[in-house]
mmCIF file of C-alpha atoms and ligand atoms in Angstrom:
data_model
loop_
_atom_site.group_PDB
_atom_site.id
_atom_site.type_symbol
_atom_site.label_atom_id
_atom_site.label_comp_id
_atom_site.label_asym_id
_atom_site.label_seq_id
_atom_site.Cartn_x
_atom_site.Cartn_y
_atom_site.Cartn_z
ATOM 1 C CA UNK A 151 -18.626 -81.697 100.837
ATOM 2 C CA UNK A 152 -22.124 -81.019 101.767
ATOM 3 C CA UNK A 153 -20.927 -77.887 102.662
ATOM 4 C CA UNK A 154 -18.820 -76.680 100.545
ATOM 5 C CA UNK A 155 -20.181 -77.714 96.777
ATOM 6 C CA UNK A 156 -16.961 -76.726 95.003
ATOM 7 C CA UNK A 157 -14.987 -79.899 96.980
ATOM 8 C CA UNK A 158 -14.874 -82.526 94.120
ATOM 9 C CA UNK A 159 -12.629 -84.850 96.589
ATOM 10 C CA UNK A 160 -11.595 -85.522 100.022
ATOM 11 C CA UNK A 161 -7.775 -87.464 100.931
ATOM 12 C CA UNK A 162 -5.745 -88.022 103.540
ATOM 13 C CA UNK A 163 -1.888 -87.728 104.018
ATOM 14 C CA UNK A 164 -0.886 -91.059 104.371
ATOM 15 C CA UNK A 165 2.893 -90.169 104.739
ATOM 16 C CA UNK A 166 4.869 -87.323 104.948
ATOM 17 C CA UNK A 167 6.732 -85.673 101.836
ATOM 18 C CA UNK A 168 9.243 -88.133 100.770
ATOM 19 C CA UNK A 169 11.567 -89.645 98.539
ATOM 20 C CA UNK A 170 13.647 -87.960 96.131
ATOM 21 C CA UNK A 171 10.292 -86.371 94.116
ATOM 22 C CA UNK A 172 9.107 -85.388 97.408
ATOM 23 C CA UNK A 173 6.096 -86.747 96.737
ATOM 24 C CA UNK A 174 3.238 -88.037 99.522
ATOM 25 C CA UNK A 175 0.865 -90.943 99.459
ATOM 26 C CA UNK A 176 -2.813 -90.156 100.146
ATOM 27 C CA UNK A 177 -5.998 -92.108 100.744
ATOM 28 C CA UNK A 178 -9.405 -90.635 99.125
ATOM 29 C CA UNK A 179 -11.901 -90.182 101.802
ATOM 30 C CA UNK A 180 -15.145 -89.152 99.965
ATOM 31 C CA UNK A 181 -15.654 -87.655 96.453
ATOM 32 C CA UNK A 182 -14.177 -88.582 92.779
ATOM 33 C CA UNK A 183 -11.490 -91.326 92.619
ATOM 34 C CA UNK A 184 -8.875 -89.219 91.469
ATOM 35 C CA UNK A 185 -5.518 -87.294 92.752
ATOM 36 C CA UNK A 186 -4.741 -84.663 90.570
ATOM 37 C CA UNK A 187 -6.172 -81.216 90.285
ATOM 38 C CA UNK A 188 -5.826 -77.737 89.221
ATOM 39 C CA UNK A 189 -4.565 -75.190 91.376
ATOM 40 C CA UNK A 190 -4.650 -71.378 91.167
ATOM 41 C CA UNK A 191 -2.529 -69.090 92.461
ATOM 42 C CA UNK A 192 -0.979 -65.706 91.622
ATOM 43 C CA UNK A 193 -2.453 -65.345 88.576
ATOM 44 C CA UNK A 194 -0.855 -68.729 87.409
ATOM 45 C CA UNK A 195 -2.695 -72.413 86.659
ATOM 46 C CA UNK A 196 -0.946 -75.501 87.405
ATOM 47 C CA UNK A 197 -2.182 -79.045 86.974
ATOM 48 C CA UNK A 198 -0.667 -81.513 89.270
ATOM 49 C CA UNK A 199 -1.118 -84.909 90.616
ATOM 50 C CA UNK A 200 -0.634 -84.323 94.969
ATOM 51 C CA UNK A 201 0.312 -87.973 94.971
ATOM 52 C CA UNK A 202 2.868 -87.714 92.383
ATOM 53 C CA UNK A 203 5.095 -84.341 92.311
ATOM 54 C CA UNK A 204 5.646 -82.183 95.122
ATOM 55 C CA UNK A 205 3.133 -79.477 95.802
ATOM 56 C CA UNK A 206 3.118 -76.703 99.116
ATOM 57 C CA UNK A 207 0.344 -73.869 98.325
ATOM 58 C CA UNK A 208 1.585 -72.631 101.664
ATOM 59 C CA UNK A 209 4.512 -71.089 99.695
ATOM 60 C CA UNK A 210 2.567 -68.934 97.284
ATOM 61 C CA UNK A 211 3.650 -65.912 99.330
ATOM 62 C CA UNK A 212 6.983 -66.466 98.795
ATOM 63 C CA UNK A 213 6.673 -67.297 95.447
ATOM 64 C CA UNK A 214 5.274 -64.457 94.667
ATOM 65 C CA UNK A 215 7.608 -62.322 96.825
ATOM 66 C CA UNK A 216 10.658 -63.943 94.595
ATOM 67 C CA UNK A 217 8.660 -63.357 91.252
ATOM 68 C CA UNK A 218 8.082 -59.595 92.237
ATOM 69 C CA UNK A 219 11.835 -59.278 92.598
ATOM 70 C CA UNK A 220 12.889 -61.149 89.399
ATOM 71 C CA UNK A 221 10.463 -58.721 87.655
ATOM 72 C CA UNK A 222 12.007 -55.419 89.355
ATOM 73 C CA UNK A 223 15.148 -56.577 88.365
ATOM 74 C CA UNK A 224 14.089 -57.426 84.805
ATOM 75 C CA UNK A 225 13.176 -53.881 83.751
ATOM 76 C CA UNK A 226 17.099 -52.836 83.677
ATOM 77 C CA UNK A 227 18.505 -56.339 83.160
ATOM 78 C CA UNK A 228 17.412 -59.518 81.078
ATOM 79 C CA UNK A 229 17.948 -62.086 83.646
ATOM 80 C CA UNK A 230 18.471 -65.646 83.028
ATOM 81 C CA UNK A 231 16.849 -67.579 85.747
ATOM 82 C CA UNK A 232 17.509 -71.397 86.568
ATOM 83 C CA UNK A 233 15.374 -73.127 88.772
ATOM 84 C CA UNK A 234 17.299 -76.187 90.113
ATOM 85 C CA UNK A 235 14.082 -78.547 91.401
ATOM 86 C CA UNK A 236 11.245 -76.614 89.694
ATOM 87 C CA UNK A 237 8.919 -79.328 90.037
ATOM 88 C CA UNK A 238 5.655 -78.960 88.089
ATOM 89 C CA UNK A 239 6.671 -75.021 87.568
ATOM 90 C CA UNK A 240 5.376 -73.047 90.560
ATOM 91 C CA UNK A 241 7.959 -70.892 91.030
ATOM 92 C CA UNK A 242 9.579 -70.676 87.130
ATOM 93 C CA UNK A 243 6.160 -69.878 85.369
ATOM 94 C CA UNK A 244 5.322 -66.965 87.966
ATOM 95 C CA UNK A 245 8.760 -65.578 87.009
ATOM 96 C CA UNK A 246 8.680 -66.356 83.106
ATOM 97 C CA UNK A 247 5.152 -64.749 83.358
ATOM 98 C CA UNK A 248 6.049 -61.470 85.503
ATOM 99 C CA UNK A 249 9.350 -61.507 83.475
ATOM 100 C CA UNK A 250 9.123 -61.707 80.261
ATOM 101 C CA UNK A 251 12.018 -60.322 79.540
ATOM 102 C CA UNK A 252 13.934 -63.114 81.352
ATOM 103 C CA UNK A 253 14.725 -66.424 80.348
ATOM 104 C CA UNK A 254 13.892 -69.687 83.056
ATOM 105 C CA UNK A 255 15.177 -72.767 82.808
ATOM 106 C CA UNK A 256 13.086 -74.797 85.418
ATOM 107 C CA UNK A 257 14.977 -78.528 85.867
ATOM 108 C CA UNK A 258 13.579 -81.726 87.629
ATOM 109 C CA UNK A 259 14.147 -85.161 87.902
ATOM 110 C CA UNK A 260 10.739 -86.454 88.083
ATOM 111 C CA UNK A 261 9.172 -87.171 85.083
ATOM 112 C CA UNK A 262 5.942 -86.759 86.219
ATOM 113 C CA UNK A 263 6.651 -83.063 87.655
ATOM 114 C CA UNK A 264 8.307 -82.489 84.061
ATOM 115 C CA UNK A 265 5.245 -83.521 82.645
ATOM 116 C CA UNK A 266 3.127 -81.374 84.341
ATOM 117 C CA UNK A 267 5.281 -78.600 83.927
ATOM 118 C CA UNK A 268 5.700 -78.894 79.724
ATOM 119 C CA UNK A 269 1.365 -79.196 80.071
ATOM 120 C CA UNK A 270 1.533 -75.702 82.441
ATOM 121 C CA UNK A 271 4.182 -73.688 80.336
ATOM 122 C CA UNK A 272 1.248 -73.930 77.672
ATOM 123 C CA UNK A 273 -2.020 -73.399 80.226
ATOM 124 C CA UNK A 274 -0.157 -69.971 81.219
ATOM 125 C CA UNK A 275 1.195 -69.379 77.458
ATOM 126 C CA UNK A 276 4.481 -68.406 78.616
ATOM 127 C CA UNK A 277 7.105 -68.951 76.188
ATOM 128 C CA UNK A 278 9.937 -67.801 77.871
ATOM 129 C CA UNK A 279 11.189 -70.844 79.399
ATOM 130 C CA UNK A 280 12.379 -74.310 79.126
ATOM 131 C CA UNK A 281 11.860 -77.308 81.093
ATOM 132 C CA UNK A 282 14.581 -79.944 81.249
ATOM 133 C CA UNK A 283 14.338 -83.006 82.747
ATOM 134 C CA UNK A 284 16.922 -84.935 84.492
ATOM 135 C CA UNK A 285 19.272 -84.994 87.551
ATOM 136 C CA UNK A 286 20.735 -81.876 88.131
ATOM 137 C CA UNK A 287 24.147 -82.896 89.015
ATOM 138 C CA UNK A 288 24.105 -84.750 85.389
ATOM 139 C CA UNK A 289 22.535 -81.653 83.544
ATOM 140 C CA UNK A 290 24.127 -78.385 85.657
ATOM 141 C CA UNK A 291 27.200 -79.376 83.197
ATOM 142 C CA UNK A 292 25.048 -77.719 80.110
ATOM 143 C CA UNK A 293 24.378 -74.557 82.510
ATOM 144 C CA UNK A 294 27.822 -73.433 83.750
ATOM 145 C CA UNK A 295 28.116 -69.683 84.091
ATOM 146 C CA UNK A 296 24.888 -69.078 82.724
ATOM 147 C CA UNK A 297 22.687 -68.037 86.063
ATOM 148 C CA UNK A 298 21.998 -64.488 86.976
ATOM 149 C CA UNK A 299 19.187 -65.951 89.387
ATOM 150 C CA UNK A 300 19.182 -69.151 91.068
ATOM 151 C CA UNK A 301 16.382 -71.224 93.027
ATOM 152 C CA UNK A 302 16.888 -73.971 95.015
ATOM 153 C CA UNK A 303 13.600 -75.285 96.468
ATOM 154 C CA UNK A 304 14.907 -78.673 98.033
ATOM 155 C CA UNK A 305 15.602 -77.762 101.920
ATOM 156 C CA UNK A 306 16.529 -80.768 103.364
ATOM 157 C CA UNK A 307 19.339 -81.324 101.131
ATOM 158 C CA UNK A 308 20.514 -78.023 99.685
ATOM 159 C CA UNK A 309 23.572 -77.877 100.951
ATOM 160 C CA UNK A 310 24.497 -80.956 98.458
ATOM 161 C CA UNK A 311 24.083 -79.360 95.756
ATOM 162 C CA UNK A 312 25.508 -75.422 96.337
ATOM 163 C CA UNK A 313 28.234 -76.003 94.625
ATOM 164 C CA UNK A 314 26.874 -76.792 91.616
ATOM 165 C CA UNK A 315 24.547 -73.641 92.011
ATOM 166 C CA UNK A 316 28.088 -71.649 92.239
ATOM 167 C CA UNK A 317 29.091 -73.502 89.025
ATOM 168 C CA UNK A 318 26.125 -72.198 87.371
ATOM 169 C CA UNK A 319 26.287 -68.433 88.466
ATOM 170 C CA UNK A 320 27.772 -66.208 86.174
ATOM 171 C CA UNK A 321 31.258 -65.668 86.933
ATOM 172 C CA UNK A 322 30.194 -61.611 87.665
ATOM 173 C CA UNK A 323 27.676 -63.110 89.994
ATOM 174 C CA UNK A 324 24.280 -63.738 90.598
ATOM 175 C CA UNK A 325 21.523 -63.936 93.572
ATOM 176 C CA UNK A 326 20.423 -67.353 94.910
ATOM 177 C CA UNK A 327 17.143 -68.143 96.267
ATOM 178 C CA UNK A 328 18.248 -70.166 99.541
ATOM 179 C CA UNK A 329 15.872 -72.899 101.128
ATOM 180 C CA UNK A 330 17.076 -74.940 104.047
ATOM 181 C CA UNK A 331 15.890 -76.146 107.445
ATOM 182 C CA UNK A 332 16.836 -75.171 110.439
ATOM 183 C CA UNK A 333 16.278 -75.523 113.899
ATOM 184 C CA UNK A 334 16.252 -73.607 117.311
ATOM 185 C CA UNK A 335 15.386 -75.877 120.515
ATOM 186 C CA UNK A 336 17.933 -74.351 122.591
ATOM 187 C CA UNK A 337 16.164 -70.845 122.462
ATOM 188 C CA UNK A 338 13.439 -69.405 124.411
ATOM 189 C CA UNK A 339 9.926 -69.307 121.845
ATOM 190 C CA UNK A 340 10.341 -66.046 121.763
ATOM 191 C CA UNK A 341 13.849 -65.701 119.872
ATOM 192 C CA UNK A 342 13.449 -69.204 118.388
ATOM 193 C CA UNK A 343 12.795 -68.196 115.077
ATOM 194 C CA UNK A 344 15.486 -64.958 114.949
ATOM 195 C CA UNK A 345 18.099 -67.698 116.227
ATOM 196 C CA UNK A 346 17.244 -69.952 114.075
ATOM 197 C CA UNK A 347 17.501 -67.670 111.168
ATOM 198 C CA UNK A 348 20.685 -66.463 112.378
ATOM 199 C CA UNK A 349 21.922 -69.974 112.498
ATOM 200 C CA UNK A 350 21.033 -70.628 108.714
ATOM 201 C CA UNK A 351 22.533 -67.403 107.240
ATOM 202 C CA UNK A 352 25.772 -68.044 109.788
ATOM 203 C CA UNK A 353 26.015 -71.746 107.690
ATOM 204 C CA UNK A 354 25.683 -70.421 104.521
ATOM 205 C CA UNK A 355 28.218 -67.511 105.493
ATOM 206 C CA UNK A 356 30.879 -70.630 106.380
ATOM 207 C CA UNK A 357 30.082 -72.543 103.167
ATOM 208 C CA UNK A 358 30.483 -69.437 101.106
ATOM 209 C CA UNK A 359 33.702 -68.043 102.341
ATOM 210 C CA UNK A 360 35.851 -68.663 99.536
ATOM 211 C CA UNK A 361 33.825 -66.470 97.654
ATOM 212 C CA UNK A 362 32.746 -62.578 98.161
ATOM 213 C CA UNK A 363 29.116 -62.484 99.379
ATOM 214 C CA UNK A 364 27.072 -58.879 97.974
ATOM 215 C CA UNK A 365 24.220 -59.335 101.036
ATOM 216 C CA UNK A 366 22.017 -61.579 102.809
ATOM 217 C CA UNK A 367 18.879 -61.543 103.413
ATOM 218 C CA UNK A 368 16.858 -64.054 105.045
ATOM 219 C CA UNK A 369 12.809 -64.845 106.438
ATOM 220 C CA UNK A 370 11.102 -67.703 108.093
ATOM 221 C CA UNK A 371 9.114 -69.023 104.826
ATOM 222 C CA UNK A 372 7.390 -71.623 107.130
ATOM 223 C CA UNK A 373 7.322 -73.786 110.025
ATOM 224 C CA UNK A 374 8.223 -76.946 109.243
ATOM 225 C CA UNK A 375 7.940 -78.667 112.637
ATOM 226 C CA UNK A 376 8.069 -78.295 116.214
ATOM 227 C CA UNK A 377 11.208 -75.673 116.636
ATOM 228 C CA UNK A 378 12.056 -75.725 112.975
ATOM 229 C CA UNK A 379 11.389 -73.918 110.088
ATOM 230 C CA UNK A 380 12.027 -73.713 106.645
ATOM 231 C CA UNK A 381 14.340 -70.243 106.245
ATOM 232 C CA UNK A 382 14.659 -68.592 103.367
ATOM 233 C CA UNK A 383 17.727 -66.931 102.531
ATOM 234 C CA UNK A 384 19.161 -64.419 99.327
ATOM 235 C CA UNK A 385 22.240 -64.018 98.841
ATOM 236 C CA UNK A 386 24.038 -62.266 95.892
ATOM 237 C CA UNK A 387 27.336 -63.530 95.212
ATOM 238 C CA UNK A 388 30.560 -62.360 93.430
ATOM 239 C CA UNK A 389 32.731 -64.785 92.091
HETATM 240 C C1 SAM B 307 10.692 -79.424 97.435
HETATM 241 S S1 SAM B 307 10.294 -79.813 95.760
HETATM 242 C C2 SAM B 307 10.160 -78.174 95.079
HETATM 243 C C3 SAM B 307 9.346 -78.097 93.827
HETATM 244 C C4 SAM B 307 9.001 -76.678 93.378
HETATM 245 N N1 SAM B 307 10.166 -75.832 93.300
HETATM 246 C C5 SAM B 307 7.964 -76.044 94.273
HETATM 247 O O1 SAM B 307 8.305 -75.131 95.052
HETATM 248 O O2 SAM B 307 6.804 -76.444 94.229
HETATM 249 C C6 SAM B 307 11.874 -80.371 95.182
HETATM 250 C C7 SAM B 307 11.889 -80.891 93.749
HETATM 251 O O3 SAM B 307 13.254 -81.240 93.442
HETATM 252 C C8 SAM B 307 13.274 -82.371 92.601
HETATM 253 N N2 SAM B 307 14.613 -82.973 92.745
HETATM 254 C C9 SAM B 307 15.106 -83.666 93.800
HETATM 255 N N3 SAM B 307 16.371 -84.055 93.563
HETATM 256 C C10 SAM B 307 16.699 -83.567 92.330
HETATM 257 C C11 SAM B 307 17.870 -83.632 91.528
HETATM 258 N N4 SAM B 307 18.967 -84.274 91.930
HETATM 259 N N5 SAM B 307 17.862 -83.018 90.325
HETATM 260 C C12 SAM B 307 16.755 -82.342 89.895
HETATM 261 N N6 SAM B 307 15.611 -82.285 90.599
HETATM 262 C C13 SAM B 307 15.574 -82.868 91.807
HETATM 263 C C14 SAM B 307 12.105 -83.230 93.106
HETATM 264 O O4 SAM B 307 11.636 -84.100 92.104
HETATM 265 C C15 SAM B 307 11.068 -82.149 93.498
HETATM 266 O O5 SAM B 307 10.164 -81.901 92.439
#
């Protein structure tokens, strides 16, 4: 802090992300008693509490790389976008604000990431969007066949909820924005991550084959631990 002026507060990770908020608990080491804070990235603002929604600023690359393509795709098509586990917004307001054509529905079940996110769809004046609040497998019922685009941020347990992503598609289809672990410790370091890529897509190949799959295409987003990362994975899918 002496330093660096700008530092208002110091914490500690007391615990890893956890829970079903995916939320952390942190200690303040030095600076004002306080845990939330205002982030910039992309051109976007988001307020957030780091002790009480989820928050990675290590993904702003790939949020942005997923905004840039719902914008491409939104100067031939209006898209309607659903963002499964949104969280306080940073992926749905980068795409409401790059697409304004579009229309994103950003869901979570944490009240407090809902809060933030109704207080952020204002600081970015972006009006193209809604945020709902509840537990997707209760509320994906109001969204059937509605999705051209899909993002599900919640690797460790995508997989439970693909199906209802499916339901949600449009019956002509739609692209999904994948996010799972996966892991490679029986491969040399040098082809741990292309195996371990290789593994995800190959899963999501087998728990796709009832339906027709357009392309894949999938990138390490970020390690997540020793031998594992968090792959990334689009897929566009015909019903
Ligand atoms: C890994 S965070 C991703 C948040 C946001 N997309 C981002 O990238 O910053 C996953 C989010 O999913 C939410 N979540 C977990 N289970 C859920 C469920 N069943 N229905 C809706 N949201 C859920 C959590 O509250 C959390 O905010």
């Amino acid at each position: 802090m002496n330093l660096h002026k700008s530092i208002k507060v110091v914490a500690k990770r007391l615990s890893a992300v956890e829970g079903v908020f995916r939320s952390r608990r942190l200690k303040i080491l030095a600076g004002e008693h306080r845990t939330e804070t205002m982030h910039k990235e992309n051109g976007c603002r988001y307020l957030l509490d780091l002790e009480r929604v989820y928050f990675n600023p290590r993904l702003a690359r790939e949020r942005n790389r997923v905004a840039s393509l719902a914008a491409a795709h939104s100067k031939t098509e209006k898209e309607s976008v659903i963002d499964m586990f949104a969280g306080v917004g940073s992926f749905s307001i980068q795409i409401a604000k790059r697409a304004p054509q579009s229309y994103v529905t950003a869901i979570d079940i944490n009240p407090a990431a809902v809060k933030y996110l109704r207080e952020n769809i204002k600081l970015n004046a972006v009006s193209n969007i809604e945020a709902v609040r509840g537990d997707i497998k209760e509320v994906h019922v109001n969204f059937i066949d509605r999705a051209d685009r899909i993002i599900m941020n919640l690797p460790k347990s995508v997989y439970l909820f693909l199906e209802l992503a499916l339901r949600m598609l449009k019956p002509g289809g739609g692209v999904i924005h994948f996010y799972v672990l996966e892991s490679a410790y029986e491969a040399s370091a040098d082809k741990r991550l292309d195996t371990a890529i290789d593994k995800a897509k190959q899963k999501l190949r087998t728990k796709l084959k009832e339906h027709e799959v357009l392309w894949m295409d999938a990138q390490k987003v970020k390690v997540y631990a020793p031998y594992t990362y968090i792959v990334g994975i689009d897929v566009a899918i015909r019903e």
